[in-house]
PDB file of C-alpha atoms and ligand atoms in Angstrom:
ATOM      1  CA  MET A 203     106.126 103.087  94.056  1.00 91.00           C
ATOM      2  CA  GLN A 204     105.438 103.414  97.712  1.00 90.00           C
ATOM      3  CA  ASP A 205     107.019 102.675 101.061  1.00 94.00           C
ATOM      4  CA  ILE A 206     104.861 101.056 103.711  1.00 95.00           C
ATOM      5  CA  LEU A 207     105.806 102.622 107.014  1.00 97.00           C
ATOM      6  CA  PRO A 208     105.372 101.073 110.474  1.00 98.00           C
ATOM      7  CA  GLY A 209     102.241 103.094 111.196  1.00 98.00           C
ATOM      8  CA  ASP A 210     100.466 101.581 108.183  1.00 97.00           C
ATOM      9  CA  GLN A 211     101.556  97.982 108.744  1.00 98.00           C
ATOM     10  CA  PRO A 212      98.652  97.037 111.047  1.00 98.00           C
ATOM     11  CA  TYR A 213      96.203  97.836 108.226  1.00 96.00           C
ATOM     12  CA  TRP A 214      98.199  95.743 105.768  1.00 96.00           C
ATOM     13  CA  ASP A 215      98.350  92.908 108.302  1.00 97.00           C
ATOM     14  CA  ALA A 216      94.596  93.056 108.812  1.00 96.00           C
ATOM     15  CA  VAL A 217      93.989  92.685 105.061  1.00 96.00           C
ATOM     16  CA  ARG A 218      96.599  89.934 104.667  1.00 96.00           C
ATOM     17  CA  LEU A 219      95.208  87.968 107.604  1.00 97.00           C
ATOM     18  CA  ALA A 220      91.582  88.262 106.477  1.00 97.00           C
ATOM     19  CA  ALA A 221      92.471  87.232 102.930  1.00 98.00           C
ATOM     20  CA  GLY A 222      94.561  84.237 103.982  1.00 97.00           C
ATOM     21  CA  ARG A 223      91.995  83.029 106.507  1.00 97.00           C
ATOM     22  CA  LEU A 224      89.112  83.269 104.055  1.00 98.00           C
ATOM     23  CA  ALA A 225      91.074  81.632 101.225  1.00 98.00           C
ATOM     24  CA  ALA A 226      91.869  78.695 103.532  1.00 98.00           C
ATOM     25  CA  ILE A 227      88.187  78.330 104.483  1.00 98.00           C
ATOM     26  CA  PHE A 228      87.349  78.181 100.771  1.00 98.00           C
ATOM     27  CA  GLY A 229      89.960  75.426 100.291  1.00 98.00           C
ATOM     28  CA  TYR A 230      92.616  77.446  98.488  1.00 98.00           C
ATOM     29  CA  GLY A 231      96.331  76.752  98.998  1.00 98.00           C
ATOM     30  CA  ARG A 232      98.882  79.529  99.057  1.00 98.00           C
ATOM     31  CA  ILE A 233     101.364  79.845  96.205  1.00 98.00           C
ATOM     32  CA  ASP A 234     104.253  82.284  95.756  1.00 98.00           C
ATOM     33  CA  THR A 235     105.862  82.805  92.355  1.00 98.00           C
ATOM     34  CA  PRO A 236     108.922  84.888  91.401  1.00 97.00           C
ATOM     35  CA  ILE A 237     108.584  88.614  90.794  1.00 97.00           C
ATOM     36  CA  LEU A 238     110.568  88.141  87.546  1.00 96.00           C
ATOM     37  CA  GLU A 239     109.443  85.931  84.670  1.00 96.00           C
ATOM     38  CA  GLU A 240     110.412  85.611  81.018  1.00 96.00           C
ATOM     39  CA  ALA A 241     108.717  88.513  79.280  1.00 94.00           C
ATOM     40  CA  SER A 242     107.193  86.190  76.687  1.00 93.00           C
ATOM     41  CA  LEU A 243     105.020  84.573  79.382  1.00 93.00           C
ATOM     42  CA  PHE A 244     103.025  87.798  79.645  1.00 91.00           C
ATOM     43  CA  THR A 245     103.199  88.749  75.971  1.00 88.00           C
ATOM     44  CA  ARG A 246     101.611  85.396  75.089  1.00 84.00           C
ATOM     45  CA  GLY A 247      99.437  85.020  78.170  1.00 79.00           C
ATOM     46  CA  VAL A 248      98.000  88.504  78.628  1.00 77.00           C
ATOM     47  CA  GLY A 249      97.865  89.372  74.910  1.00 76.00           C
ATOM     48  CA  GLU A 250     100.183  91.338  72.627  1.00 76.00           C
ATOM     49  CA  VAL A 251      97.722  94.131  71.878  1.00 72.00           C
ATOM     50  CA  THR A 252      96.722  94.870  75.483  1.00 76.00           C
ATOM     51  CA  ASP A 253      97.745  98.097  77.250  1.00 77.00           C
ATOM     52  CA  ILE A 254      99.590  96.033  79.846  1.00 79.00           C
ATOM     53  CA  VAL A 255     101.928  94.443  77.306  1.00 79.00           C
ATOM     54  CA  GLN A 256     102.229  97.384  74.909  1.00 79.00           C
ATOM     55  CA  LYS A 257     102.705 100.236  77.373  1.00 83.00           C
ATOM     56  CA  GLU A 258     102.914  99.099  80.989  1.00 89.00           C
ATOM     57  CA  MET A 259     105.349  96.204  81.416  1.00 92.00           C
ATOM     58  CA  TYR A 260     108.757  96.713  82.979  1.00 95.00           C
ATOM     59  CA  ILE A 261     110.934  94.778  80.520  1.00 94.00           C
ATOM     60  CA  PHE A 262     114.700  94.485  80.578  1.00 95.00           C
ATOM     61  CA  GLU A 263     117.515  92.194  79.478  1.00 97.00           C
ATOM     62  CA  ASP A 264     119.501  90.367  82.112  1.00 96.00           C
ATOM     63  CA  ARG A 265     123.276  89.851  81.834  1.00 97.00           C
ATOM     64  CA  SER A 266     122.840  86.941  79.421  1.00 97.00           C
ATOM     65  CA  GLY A 267     120.549  88.927  77.126  1.00 96.00           C
ATOM     66  CA  GLN A 268     117.388  87.111  78.203  1.00 96.00           C
ATOM     67  CA  GLU A 269     114.294  89.311  78.146  1.00 96.00           C
ATOM     68  CA  LEU A 270     112.646  89.439  81.557  1.00 97.00           C
ATOM     69  CA  ALA A 271     109.640  91.296  82.936  1.00 96.00           C
ATOM     70  CA  LEU A 272     108.576  92.386  86.375  1.00 96.00           C
ATOM     71  CA  ARG A 273     105.274  90.586  86.930  1.00 96.00           C
ATOM     72  CA  PRO A 274     102.436  92.917  85.760  1.00 94.00           C
ATOM     73  CA  GLU A 275      99.601  90.633  86.915  1.00 92.00           C
ATOM     74  CA  GLY A 276      99.111  87.357  88.750  1.00 93.00           C
ATOM     75  CA  THR A 277      97.360  84.848  86.555  1.00 93.00           C
ATOM     76  CA  ALA A 278      99.984  84.111  83.874  1.00 93.00           C
ATOM     77  CA  SER A 279     102.575  83.090  86.509  1.00 96.00           C
ATOM     78  CA  ILE A 280     100.055  80.806  88.222  1.00 96.00           C
ATOM     79  CA  CYS A 281      99.248  79.047  84.945  1.00 95.00           C
ATOM     80  CA  ARG A 282     102.982  78.659  84.260  1.00 96.00           C
ATOM     81  CA  ALA A 283     103.455  77.116  87.706  1.00 97.00           C
ATOM     82  CA  TYR A 284     100.405  74.859  87.250  1.00 97.00           C
ATOM     83  CA  LEU A 285     101.959  73.411  84.073  1.00 97.00           C
ATOM     84  CA  GLU A 286     105.551  73.371  85.305  1.00 97.00           C
ATOM     85  CA  HIS A 287     104.679  71.415  88.450  1.00 98.00           C
ATOM     86  CA  GLY A 288     102.241  69.015  86.785  1.00 98.00           C
ATOM     87  CA  MET A 289      99.319  70.170  88.878  1.00 98.00           C
ATOM     88  CA  PHE A 290      97.004  68.816  86.161  1.00 97.00           C
ATOM     89  CA  ASN A 291      97.763  65.381  87.681  1.00 98.00           C
ATOM     90  CA  ARG A 292      96.100  66.419  90.929  1.00 97.00           C
ATOM     91  CA  PRO A 293      92.367  66.286  91.648  1.00 96.00           C
ATOM     92  CA  GLN A 294      90.749  69.190  89.776  1.00 97.00           C
ATOM     93  CA  PRO A 295      89.997  71.989  90.243  1.00 97.00           C
ATOM     94  CA  VAL A 296      93.302  73.089  91.725  1.00 98.00           C
ATOM     95  CA  ARG A 297      92.657  76.045  94.019  1.00 98.00           C
ATOM     96  CA  LEU A 298      95.481  78.544  94.614  1.00 98.00           C
ATOM     97  CA  TRP A 299      95.772  81.975  96.199  1.00 98.00           C
ATOM     98  CA  TYR A 300      98.498  84.591  96.490  1.00 98.00           C
ATOM     99  CA  LEU A 301      99.142  88.027  97.864  1.00 97.00           C
ATOM    100  CA  ALA A 302     101.966  89.702  96.018  1.00 96.00           C
ATOM    101  CA  PRO A 303     103.161  92.896  94.340  1.00 96.00           C
ATOM    102  CA  ASN A 304     102.622  93.557  90.628  1.00 95.00           C
ATOM    103  CA  PHE A 305     104.409  96.237  88.602  1.00 96.00           C
ATOM    104  CA  ARG A 306     103.014  98.430  85.848  1.00 93.00           C
ATOM    105  CA  TYR A 307     104.587 101.411  84.152  1.00 92.00           C
ATOM    106  CA  ASP A 308     101.272 103.232  84.349  1.00 83.00           C
ATOM    107  CA  ARG A 309     100.476 106.933  84.502  1.00 81.00           C
ATOM    108  CA  PRO A 310     100.663 107.704  88.252  1.00 76.00           C
ATOM    109  CA  GLN A 311      97.225 108.769  89.519  1.00 79.00           C
ATOM    110  CA  ALA A 312      95.459 109.182  92.831  1.00 77.00           C
ATOM    111  CA  GLY A 313      95.439 105.806  94.554  1.00 74.00           C
ATOM    112  CA  ARG A 314      97.448 104.136  91.808  1.00 80.00           C
ATOM    113  CA  TYR A 315     101.118 103.224  92.155  1.00 89.00           C
ATOM    114  CA  ARG A 316     103.530 101.543  89.760  1.00 93.00           C
ATOM    115  CA  GLN A 317     103.903  98.789  92.327  1.00 95.00           C
ATOM    116  CA  HIS A 318     100.513  97.567  93.493  1.00 92.00           C
ATOM    117  CA  HIS A 319      99.606  94.668  95.760  1.00 94.00           C
ATOM    118  CA  GLN A 320      97.115  92.084  94.683  1.00 95.00           C
ATOM    119  CA  PHE A 321      95.258  89.369  96.515  1.00 97.00           C
ATOM    120  CA  GLY A 322      94.292  86.775  93.932  1.00 97.00           C
ATOM    121  CA  ALA A 323      92.641  83.376  93.795  1.00 98.00           C
ATOM    122  CA  GLU A 324      92.701  80.964  90.866  1.00 97.00           C
ATOM    123  CA  ALA A 325      90.662  77.774  90.408  1.00 98.00           C
ATOM    124  CA  ILE A 326      91.932  75.722  87.463  1.00 97.00           C
ATOM    125  CA  GLY A 327      90.312  72.665  85.871  1.00 96.00           C
ATOM    126  CA  GLU A 328      86.557  73.045  86.355  1.00 96.00           C
ATOM    127  CA  GLU A 329      84.087  73.964  83.642  1.00 96.00           C
ATOM    128  CA  ASP A 330      81.006  74.407  85.821  1.00 98.00           C
ATOM    129  CA  ALA A 331      79.935  77.963  86.633  1.00 98.00           C
ATOM    130  CA  ALA A 332      79.890  76.964  90.312  1.00 98.00           C
ATOM    131  CA  VAL A 333      83.615  77.691  90.427  1.00 98.00           C
ATOM    132  CA  ASP A 334      83.089  81.149  88.872  1.00 98.00           C
ATOM    133  CA  ALA A 335      80.506  81.818  91.591  1.00 98.00           C
ATOM    134  CA  GLU A 336      82.902  80.483  94.239  1.00 98.00           C
ATOM    135  CA  ILE A 337      85.670  82.911  93.242  1.00 98.00           C
ATOM    136  CA  ILE A 338      83.239  85.836  93.210  1.00 98.00           C
ATOM    137  CA  GLU A 339      81.846  84.783  96.583  1.00 98.00           C
ATOM    138  CA  LEU A 340      85.367  84.609  98.041  1.00 98.00           C
ATOM    139  CA  LEU A 341      86.028  88.176  96.889  1.00 97.00           C
ATOM    140  CA  TRP A 342      82.642  89.414  98.075  1.00 97.00           C
ATOM    141  CA  ARG A 343      83.041  87.821 101.535  1.00 97.00           C
ATOM    142  CA  LEU A 344      86.521  89.334 101.846  1.00 97.00           C
ATOM    143  CA  TYR A 345      85.163  92.842 101.226  1.00 96.00           C
ATOM    144  CA  GLY A 346      82.449  92.125 103.795  1.00 96.00           C
ATOM    145  CA  GLU A 347      85.004  90.945 106.317  1.00 96.00           C
ATOM    146  CA  LEU A 348      87.103  94.083 105.753  1.00 95.00           C
ATOM    147  CA  GLY A 349      84.033  96.212 106.422  1.00 94.00           C
ATOM    148  CA  LEU A 350      83.790  97.671 102.922  1.00 92.00           C
ATOM    149  CA  ALA A 351      80.230  98.707 102.172  1.00 88.00           C
ATOM    150  CA  GLY A 352      78.476 100.369  99.253  1.00 90.00           C
ATOM    151  CA  LEU A 353      80.092  98.160  96.609  1.00 94.00           C
ATOM    152  CA  THR A 354      78.629  97.199  93.238  1.00 94.00           C
ATOM    153  CA  LEU A 355      79.529  93.895  91.599  1.00 96.00           C
ATOM    154  CA  HIS A 356      79.428  94.256  87.803  1.00 95.00           C
ATOM    155  CA  LEU A 357      78.966  91.019  85.896  1.00 97.00           C
ATOM    156  CA  ASN A 358      79.160  90.083  82.224  1.00 97.00           C
ATOM    157  CA  SER A 359      79.872  87.218  79.863  1.00 97.00           C
ATOM    158  CA  ILE A 360      82.147  87.931  76.891  1.00 95.00           C
ATOM    159  CA  GLY A 361      81.559  84.583  75.157  1.00 96.00           C
ATOM    160  CA  ASP A 362      84.171  82.196  73.825  1.00 95.00           C
ATOM    161  CA  GLN A 363      85.950  81.272  70.583  1.00 93.00           C
ATOM    162  CA  ASN A 364      82.654  79.945  69.178  1.00 96.00           C
ATOM    163  CA  CYS A 365      80.509  83.039  69.516  1.00 96.00           C
ATOM    164  CA  ARG A 366      82.890  85.978  70.044  1.00 94.00           C
ATOM    165  CA  PRO A 367      84.282  86.259  66.469  1.00 95.00           C
ATOM    166  CA  ALA A 368      80.775  86.821  65.049  1.00 96.00           C
ATOM    167  CA  TYR A 369      80.034  89.385  67.768  1.00 96.00           C
ATOM    168  CA  LEU A 370      83.289  91.243  67.024  1.00 95.00           C
ATOM    169  CA  GLU A 371      82.262  91.481  63.361  1.00 96.00           C
ATOM    170  CA  LEU A 372      78.918  92.892  64.467  1.00 96.00           C
ATOM    171  CA  LEU A 373      80.702  95.409  66.699  1.00 96.00           C
ATOM    172  CA  ARG A 374      83.018  96.436  63.840  1.00 96.00           C
ATOM    173  CA  ASP A 375      80.019  96.897  61.516  1.00 97.00           C
ATOM    174  CA  TYR A 376      78.429  99.122  64.153  1.00 97.00           C
ATOM    175  CA  TYR A 377      81.613 101.229  64.619  1.00 97.00           C
ATOM    176  CA  ARG A 378      82.619 101.438  60.954  1.00 96.00           C
ATOM    177  CA  ASP A 379      80.684 104.633  60.160  1.00 96.00           C
ATOM    178  CA  LYS A 380      81.321 106.176  63.622  1.00 96.00           C
ATOM    179  CA  LEU A 381      85.131 106.260  63.588  1.00 95.00           C
ATOM    180  CA  ASP A 382      85.211 110.042  63.216  1.00 95.00           C
ATOM    181  CA  LEU A 383      83.238 110.328  66.499  1.00 95.00           C
ATOM    182  CA  VAL A 384      85.607 108.272  68.695  1.00 96.00           C
ATOM    183  CA  CYS A 385      89.066 108.861  70.189  1.00 96.00           C
ATOM    184  CA  SER A 386      92.315 107.896  68.428  1.00 95.00           C
ATOM    185  CA  ASP A 387      92.835 104.918  70.784  1.00 92.00           C
ATOM    186  CA  CYS A 388      89.427 103.591  69.759  1.00 95.00           C
ATOM    187  CA  ARG A 389      90.320 103.916  66.061  1.00 95.00           C
ATOM    188  CA  GLU A 390      93.309 101.674  66.784  1.00 92.00           C
ATOM    189  CA  ARG A 391      91.212  99.274  68.880  1.00 91.00           C
ATOM    190  CA  PHE A 392      88.801  99.035  65.966  1.00 94.00           C
ATOM    191  CA  GLU A 393      91.639  97.539  63.906  1.00 91.00           C
ATOM    192  CA  ARG A 394      93.476  95.474  66.503  1.00 88.00           C
ATOM    193  CA  ASN A 395      91.284  94.660  69.515  1.00 88.00           C
ATOM    194  CA  PRO A 396      87.637  95.616  68.912  1.00 92.00           C
ATOM    195  CA  LEU A 397      86.253  94.205  72.181  1.00 92.00           C
ATOM    196  CA  ARG A 398      88.234  96.879  74.040  1.00 90.00           C
ATOM    197  CA  LEU A 399      86.202  99.567  72.276  1.00 94.00           C
ATOM    198  CA  LEU A 400      83.557  98.960  74.961  1.00 93.00           C
ATOM    199  CA  ASP A 401      86.075  99.719  77.719  1.00 88.00           C
ATOM    200  CA  CYS A 402      87.076 103.237  76.586  1.00 90.00           C
ATOM    201  CA  LYS A 403      86.842 105.920  79.287  1.00 87.00           C
ATOM    202  CA  GLN A 404      87.005 108.974  76.967  1.00 92.00           C
ATOM    203  CA  PRO A 405      83.857 111.146  77.211  1.00 94.00           C
ATOM    204  CA  GLU A 406      83.424 111.449  73.412  1.00 94.00           C
ATOM    205  CA  CYS A 407      83.238 107.653  73.100  1.00 95.00           C
ATOM    206  CA  GLN A 408      80.496 107.112  75.702  1.00 94.00           C
ATOM    207  CA  PRO A 409      77.457 107.782  73.464  1.00 95.00           C
ATOM    208  CA  VAL A 410      78.886 105.413  70.840  1.00 96.00           C
ATOM    209  CA  ILE A 411      79.487 102.712  73.471  1.00 95.00           C
ATOM    210  CA  ALA A 412      75.955 103.165  74.824  1.00 94.00           C
ATOM    211  CA  GLY A 413      74.468 102.333  71.420  1.00 95.00           C
ATOM    212  CA  ALA A 414      76.690  99.290  70.733  1.00 96.00           C
ATOM    213  CA  PRO A 415      75.044  95.869  70.480  1.00 96.00           C
ATOM    214  CA  PRO A 416      75.279  94.050  73.863  1.00 96.00           C
ATOM    215  CA  ILE A 417      77.426  90.907  73.704  1.00 95.00           C
ATOM    216  CA  THR A 418      75.066  89.022  76.028  1.00 95.00           C
ATOM    217  CA  GLU A 419      72.450  88.994  73.251  1.00 96.00           C
ATOM    218  CA  HIS A 420      74.917  87.241  70.935  1.00 97.00           C
ATOM    219  CA  LEU A 421      76.251  84.376  73.073  1.00 97.00           C
ATOM    220  CA  CYS A 422      76.171  80.794  71.752  1.00 98.00           C
ATOM    221  CA  GLU A 423      73.933  78.354  73.588  1.00 98.00           C
ATOM    222  CA  PRO A 424      76.636  76.818  75.856  1.00 98.00           C
ATOM    223  CA  CYS A 425      77.914  80.308  76.858  1.00 98.00           C
ATOM    224  CA  ALA A 426      74.378  81.534  77.532  1.00 98.00           C
ATOM    225  CA  ALA A 427      73.679  78.445  79.671  1.00 98.00           C
ATOM    226  CA  HIS A 428      76.953  78.938  81.595  1.00 98.00           C
ATOM    227  CA  PHE A 429      76.082  82.590  82.276  1.00 98.00           C
ATOM    228  CA  SER A 430      72.568  81.673  83.368  1.00 98.00           C
ATOM    229  CA  ASP A 431      73.981  79.026  85.777  1.00 98.00           C
ATOM    230  CA  LEU A 432      76.393  81.592  87.225  1.00 98.00           C
ATOM    231  CA  ARG A 433      73.610  84.074  87.929  1.00 98.00           C
ATOM    232  CA  ALA A 434      71.552  81.341  89.621  1.00 98.00           C
ATOM    233  CA  TYR A 435      74.511  80.331  91.829  1.00 98.00           C
ATOM    234  CA  LEU A 436      75.144  83.947  92.858  1.00 98.00           C
ATOM    235  CA  GLU A 437      71.475  84.480  93.653  1.00 98.00           C
ATOM    236  CA  ALA A 438      71.505  81.289  95.753  1.00 98.00           C
ATOM    237  CA  ALA A 439      74.580  82.590  97.628  1.00 96.00           C
ATOM    238  CA  GLY A 440      72.822  85.911  98.263  1.00 97.00           C
ATOM    239  CA  ILE A 441      75.381  87.969  96.339  1.00 97.00           C
ATOM    240  CA  PRO A 442      73.881  91.020  94.619  1.00 96.00           C
ATOM    241  CA  PHE A 443      75.196  91.793  91.144  1.00 97.00           C
ATOM    242  CA  ALA A 444      74.545  94.271  88.342  1.00 96.00           C
ATOM    243  CA  LEU A 445      74.549  92.960  84.760  1.00 96.00           C
ATOM    244  CA  ASN A 446      76.853  95.149  82.691  1.00 93.00           C
ATOM    245  CA  PRO A 447      77.144  94.159  79.003  1.00 93.00           C
ATOM    246  CA  ARG A 448      79.900  96.817  78.465  1.00 92.00           C
ATOM    247  CA  LEU A 449      82.283  95.224  80.970  1.00 93.00           C
ATOM    248  CA  VAL A 450      85.199  93.591  79.091  1.00 89.00           C
ATOM    249  CA  ARG A 451      88.407  93.894  81.230  1.00 83.00           C
ATOM    250  CA  GLY A 452      91.848  94.777  79.885  1.00 74.00           C
ATOM    251  CA  LEU A 453      93.369  91.306  79.448  1.00 76.00           C
ATOM    252  CA  ASP A 454      92.893  89.100  76.395  1.00 78.00           C
ATOM    253  CA  TYR A 455      92.742  85.723  78.124  1.00 84.00           C
ATOM    254  CA  TYR A 456      89.224  85.975  79.505  1.00 90.00           C
ATOM    255  CA  THR A 457      86.392  83.791  78.215  1.00 94.00           C
ATOM    256  CA  ARG A 458      82.765  83.861  79.307  1.00 96.00           C
ATOM    257  CA  THR A 459      82.639  85.294  82.869  1.00 97.00           C
ATOM    258  CA  VAL A 460      84.131  88.713  83.672  1.00 97.00           C
ATOM    259  CA  PHE A 461      83.438  90.738  86.814  1.00 97.00           C
ATOM    260  CA  GLU A 462      84.544  93.918  88.562  1.00 95.00           C
ATOM    261  CA  VAL A 463      83.755  95.480  91.922  1.00 96.00           C
ATOM    262  CA  GLU A 464      83.390  99.255  92.204  1.00 92.00           C
ATOM    263  CA  PRO A 465      82.629 101.572  95.099  1.00 90.00           C
ATOM    264  CA  ARG A 466      79.339 103.391  94.490  1.00 78.00           C
ATOM    265  CA  GLU A 467      80.837 106.788  95.145  1.00 70.00           C
ATOM    266  CA  GLU A 468      83.350 107.737  92.481  1.00 62.00           C
ATOM    267  CA  GLY A 469      86.757 109.097  93.454  1.00 56.00           C
ATOM    268  CA  GLY A 470      90.297 107.960  92.714  1.00 53.00           C
ATOM    269  CA  GLN A 471      90.299 104.645  90.943  1.00 59.00           C
ATOM    270  CA  SER A 472      86.913 103.120  90.311  1.00 76.00           C
ATOM    271  CA  SER A 473      87.614  99.385  90.284  1.00 86.00           C
ATOM    272  CA  ILE A 474      88.929  97.751  93.466  1.00 90.00           C
ATOM    273  CA  GLY A 475      88.851  94.145  92.281  1.00 94.00           C
ATOM    274  CA  GLY A 476      87.888  91.952  89.394  1.00 95.00           C
ATOM    275  CA  GLY A 477      88.571  88.877  87.348  1.00 96.00           C
ATOM    276  CA  GLY A 478      87.037  86.275  85.136  1.00 96.00           C
ATOM    277  CA  ARG A 479      87.267  82.837  83.538  1.00 97.00           C
ATOM    278  CA  TYR A 480      90.118  81.938  81.157  1.00 94.00           C
ATOM    279  CA  ASP A 481      89.351  78.638  79.451  1.00 93.00           C
ATOM    280  CA  GLY A 482      92.023  79.161  76.776  1.00 86.00           C
TER     281      GLY A 482
HETATM  282 ZN1  LIG B 694      87.647 105.907  72.842  1.00 86.42          ZN
HETATM  283 ZN1  LIG B 695      80.019  80.990  73.154  1.00 86.42          ZN
END
């Protein structure tokens, strides 16, 4: 984890101010949630067989034996707060933003700390792809305002409970006779979380991933229509994107839209932001 010394504070302030100003322009209200939550919120919300829950959460028992976790990501807490405070009784969608630290017991790497700071925005209660486009536009405008150039926005749809199970069977059929070619993590993903096969970074797995059937060719009609609407909205907003059928993200709650922003030059961590829809 890192200290932020006085000399660096002006940069942090510049990012905080730009994010807060832009979020307000987009109609988002600020929310702060506790750094500690019941561990089960994340186990259920993020998914039991994700890396975050299996390897990266800081979990401990408090003095009464209750299992708590340091927040590893933002969305689960926001959904808890949305329910707890009856925000479903308000006009929908409810638009919320936050800027807060998350904690992950991750392998320390260049540019990656076990406490990281996340600006996040959540819009809850709207089915139309316009809100997906709005969130992406907010992120894209923020990068623009911060002067970040040379970014690529990767976009994909990973379907929903109607079409994803059939795709996962297709993916398993494809991998079944290639398990001796992939890494040991992928052999476990094959059993427990096959969509994550597409997200493996090991070199030996790349040729197998490249030949996998793209999920976007196996979406049901409503998911395909939603994805087509999203692309039209982004084009209308002048936001350039790259379709990437291998993009899946490391959290189980996503449905349909997923996106990630990467600098074009590699170096340190590749992804600087991302998100998606979570209808479940
Ligand atoms: Zn692999
Ligand atoms: Zn679908």
